[in-house]
């Protein structure tokens, strides 16, 4: 889609969105004359969506509604998102373009939450449209605890495991606890399909090392559906016909310089039942403008959630930066991070009795970032209790960052067990 076509699509969406109560007074006089004029429109925040849910963002001209979802926020009024049948069909067609492609006769075990979240439903529909078979192993029900999922993976000859990245690591751990080798005891498995949290190249490499199969990612959110998927070279690419994105400095006005990290702002270019106009996603993204081997012009790296980043002496540590540090360690599977008294603490569960962290590596990190930093190896089970199989892996979204008070508490627990 060239710039003129994108502008035309954008103006159509803005005219359509203006018939909703929320956007009616927010949108400028139309049509916009250039794509740059989009900056005349105020940023839409999650709080805006929350305050105007469940019906405030629905345009009067919206198609018949087919599906309702809510964001996974834990505080305040939930964010309500509606989808039409056309929306759902478009999203499933987009997902079908991922790098490894769901195939006819695939058996895909979906280990995402069902209910009011979106990704499980999107993948479910995509697999069935490709004539594959779905195993709906909801991650929030005691009907399919981790041991049951391992049994299903083996006995059903599952070919694709769809789950968030931490779940794939937890499942491998459960398999090993049952004397199974993730690389050799699931011969039908050909790929792992992740979504629901940022996938860094370091986490991808870890999962591929554990399972021995390629990992492909899907980036999106309840508010907008799938926005990007991996190509066959495992690089995230935007659905450019469906979304206009901006990567902005913290002033939310200035575009970042090429290669710099910034705030991802998304605008839908389709008449979705719930249009998103300059929606501040809360994610930090880095754009690689070099052409990808697949032929796409640029790729994206999701660096992590902005509100989760830790800042010490003006140095910001996002998920990407933390996992880059961890990637050099002998234990990499289960970790959490926090700060206390302006000191960064990485807490990592041991994977063997022989795991050690060299003082030289810690000193190198301290010198690189010019901060106080400690890497503490914990006994297995400190962060994730393996004794209760029904609760292992059943928490809501993965939580890697501790509050200052939680960091202090864990430090005291380590010092005075």
JSON list of N, CA, C and O in Angstrom, two decimals, residues 12-30:
[
{"chain": "A", "resi": 12, "resn": "UNK", "atom": "N", "xyz": [-11.06, 7.05, 5.48]},
{"chain": "A", "resi": 12, "resn": "UNK", "atom": "CA", "xyz": [-12.30, 6.26, 5.55]},
{"chain": "A", "resi": 12, "resn": "UNK", "atom": "C", "xyz": [-12.55, 5.78, 6.97]},
{"chain": "A", "resi": 12, "resn": "UNK", "atom": "O", "xyz": [-13.69, 5.82, 7.47]},
{"chain": "A", "resi": 13, "resn": "UNK", "atom": "N", "xyz": [-11.49, 5.32, 7.63]},
{"chain": "A", "resi": 13, "resn": "UNK", "atom": "CA", "xyz": [-11.63, 4.82, 9.00]},
{"chain": "A", "resi": 13, "resn": "UNK", "atom": "C", "xyz": [-11.98, 5.96, 9.96]},
{"chain": "A", "resi": 13, "resn": "UNK", "atom": "O", "xyz": [-12.81, 5.80, 10.86]},
{"chain": "A", "resi": 14, "resn": "UNK", "atom": "N", "xyz": [-11.35, 7.11, 9.77]},
{"chain": "A", "resi": 14, "resn": "UNK", "atom": "CA", "xyz": [-11.62, 8.25, 10.65]},
{"chain": "A", "resi": 14, "resn": "UNK", "atom": "C", "xyz": [-13.08, 8.72, 10.50]},
{"chain": "A", "resi": 14, "resn": "UNK", "atom": "O", "xyz": [-13.75, 9.04, 11.50]},
{"chain": "A", "resi": 15, "resn": "UNK", "atom": "N", "xyz": [-13.57, 8.75, 9.29]},
{"chain": "A", "resi": 15, "resn": "UNK", "atom": "CA", "xyz": [-14.95, 9.14, 9.06]},
{"chain": "A", "resi": 15, "resn": "UNK", "atom": "C", "xyz": [-15.90, 8.16, 9.73]},
{"chain": "A", "resi": 15, "resn": "UNK", "atom": "O", "xyz": [-16.91, 8.55, 10.35]},
{"chain": "A", "resi": 16, "resn": "UNK", "atom": "N", "xyz": [-15.57, 6.88, 9.63]},
{"chain": "A", "resi": 16, "resn": "UNK", "atom": "CA", "xyz": [-16.37, 5.82, 10.25]},
{"chain": "A", "resi": 16, "resn": "UNK", "atom": "C", "xyz": [-16.29, 5.90, 11.78]},
{"chain": "A", "resi": 16, "resn": "UNK", "atom": "O", "xyz": [-17.31, 5.84, 12.48]},
{"chain": "A", "resi": 17, "resn": "UNK", "atom": "N", "xyz": [-15.07, 6.07, 12.33]},
{"chain": "A", "resi": 17, "resn": "UNK", "atom": "CA", "xyz": [-14.89, 6.11, 13.78]},
{"chain": "A", "resi": 17, "resn": "UNK", "atom": "C", "xyz": [-15.59, 7.31, 14.39]},
{"chain": "A", "resi": 17, "resn": "UNK", "atom": "O", "xyz": [-16.06, 7.26, 15.54]},
{"chain": "A", "resi": 18, "resn": "UNK", "atom": "N", "xyz": [-15.70, 8.39, 13.63]},
{"chain": "A", "resi": 18, "resn": "UNK", "atom": "CA", "xyz": [-16.30, 9.63, 14.15]},
{"chain": "A", "resi": 18, "resn": "UNK", "atom": "C", "xyz": [-17.77, 9.46, 14.50]},
{"chain": "A", "resi": 18, "resn": "UNK", "atom": "O", "xyz": [-18.35, 10.29, 15.21]},
{"chain": "A", "resi": 19, "resn": "UNK", "atom": "N", "xyz": [-18.38, 8.36, 14.06]},
{"chain": "A", "resi": 19, "resn": "UNK", "atom": "CA", "xyz": [-19.79, 8.12, 14.40]},
{"chain": "A", "resi": 19, "resn": "UNK", "atom": "C", "xyz": [-19.93, 7.44, 15.76]},
{"chain": "A", "resi": 19, "resn": "UNK", "atom": "O", "xyz": [-21.05, 7.14, 16.18]},
{"chain": "A", "resi": 20, "resn": "UNK", "atom": "N", "xyz": [-18.81, 7.21, 16.47]},
{"chain": "A", "resi": 20, "resn": "UNK", "atom": "CA", "xyz": [-18.87, 6.68, 17.85]},
{"chain": "A", "resi": 20, "resn": "UNK", "atom": "C", "xyz": [-18.87, 7.85, 18.82]},
{"chain": "A", "resi": 20, "resn": "UNK", "atom": "O", "xyz": [-18.39, 8.95, 18.51]},
{"chain": "A", "resi": 21, "resn": "UNK", "atom": "N", "xyz": [-19.39, 7.63, 20.02]},
{"chain": "A", "resi": 21, "resn": "UNK", "atom": "CA", "xyz": [-19.45, 8.73, 20.99]},
{"chain": "A", "resi": 21, "resn": "UNK", "atom": "C", "xyz": [-18.05, 9.14, 21.45]},
{"chain": "A", "resi": 21, "resn": "UNK", "atom": "O", "xyz": [-17.81, 10.32, 21.72]},
{"chain": "A", "resi": 22, "resn": "UNK", "atom": "N", "xyz": [-17.13, 8.20, 21.54]},
{"chain": "A", "resi": 22, "resn": "UNK", "atom": "CA", "xyz": [-15.78, 8.53, 22.00]},
{"chain": "A", "resi": 22, "resn": "UNK", "atom": "C", "xyz": [-15.03, 9.38, 20.99]},
{"chain": "A", "resi": 22, "resn": "UNK", "atom": "O", "xyz": [-14.42, 10.40, 21.33]},
{"chain": "A", "resi": 23, "resn": "UNK", "atom": "N", "xyz": [-15.02, 8.95, 19.74]},
{"chain": "A", "resi": 23, "resn": "UNK", "atom": "CA", "xyz": [-14.22, 9.65, 18.73]},
{"chain": "A", "resi": 23, "resn": "UNK", "atom": "C", "xyz": [-14.91, 10.87, 18.14]},
{"chain": "A", "resi": 23, "resn": "UNK", "atom": "O", "xyz": [-14.28, 11.66, 17.44]},
{"chain": "A", "resi": 24, "resn": "UNK", "atom": "N", "xyz": [-16.19, 11.05, 18.40]},
{"chain": "A", "resi": 24, "resn": "UNK", "atom": "CA", "xyz": [-16.96, 12.12, 17.75]},
{"chain": "A", "resi": 24, "resn": "UNK", "atom": "C", "xyz": [-16.31, 13.49, 17.93]},
{"chain": "A", "resi": 24, "resn": "UNK", "atom": "O", "xyz": [-16.25, 14.29, 17.00]},
{"chain": "A", "resi": 25, "resn": "UNK", "atom": "N", "xyz": [-15.84, 13.78, 19.15]},
{"chain": "A", "resi": 25, "resn": "UNK", "atom": "CA", "xyz": [-15.28, 15.11, 19.43]},
{"chain": "A", "resi": 25, "resn": "UNK", "atom": "C", "xyz": [-13.76, 15.13, 19.38]},
{"chain": "A", "resi": 25, "resn": "UNK", "atom": "O", "xyz": [-13.15, 16.20, 19.49]},
{"chain": "A", "resi": 26, "resn": "UNK", "atom": "N", "xyz": [-13.14, 13.96, 19.22]},
{"chain": "A", "resi": 26, "resn": "UNK", "atom": "CA", "xyz": [-11.67, 13.90, 19.25]},
{"chain": "A", "resi": 26, "resn": "UNK", "atom": "C", "xyz": [-11.04, 14.08, 17.88]},
{"chain": "A", "resi": 26, "resn": "UNK", "atom": "O", "xyz": [-9.87, 14.47, 17.78]},
{"chain": "A", "resi": 27, "resn": "UNK", "atom": "N", "xyz": [-11.78, 13.75, 16.84]},
{"chain": "A", "resi": 27, "resn": "UNK", "atom": "CA", "xyz": [-11.20, 13.73, 15.50]},
{"chain": "A", "resi": 27, "resn": "UNK", "atom": "C", "xyz": [-11.31, 15.10, 14.84]},
{"chain": "A", "resi": 27, "resn": "UNK", "atom": "O", "xyz": [-12.31, 15.80, 15.00]},
{"chain": "A", "resi": 28, "resn": "UNK", "atom": "N", "xyz": [-10.31, 15.50, 14.07]},
{"chain": "A", "resi": 28, "resn": "UNK", "atom": "CA", "xyz": [-10.31, 16.82, 13.43]},
{"chain": "A", "resi": 28, "resn": "UNK", "atom": "C", "xyz": [-11.26, 16.86, 12.24]},
{"chain": "A", "resi": 28, "resn": "UNK", "atom": "O", "xyz": [-11.90, 15.86, 11.90]},
{"chain": "A", "resi": 29, "resn": "UNK", "atom": "N", "xyz": [-11.33, 18.03, 11.64]},
{"chain": "A", "resi": 29, "resn": "UNK", "atom": "CA", "xyz": [-12.11, 18.14, 10.41]},
{"chain": "A", "resi": 29, "resn": "UNK", "atom": "C", "xyz": [-11.47, 17.24, 9.35]},
{"chain": "A", "resi": 29, "resn": "UNK", "atom": "O", "xyz": [-10.26, 17.22, 9.18]},
{"chain": "A", "resi": 30, "resn": "UNK", "atom": "N", "xyz": [-12.30, 16.51, 8.68]},
{"chain": "A", "resi": 30, "resn": "UNK", "atom": "CA", "xyz": [-11.81, 15.54, 7.70]},
{"chain": "A", "resi": 30, "resn": "UNK", "atom": "C", "xyz": [-12.09, 16.04, 6.28]},
{"chain": "A", "resi": 30, "resn": "UNK", "atom": "O", "xyz": [-12.98, 16.87, 6.06]}
]
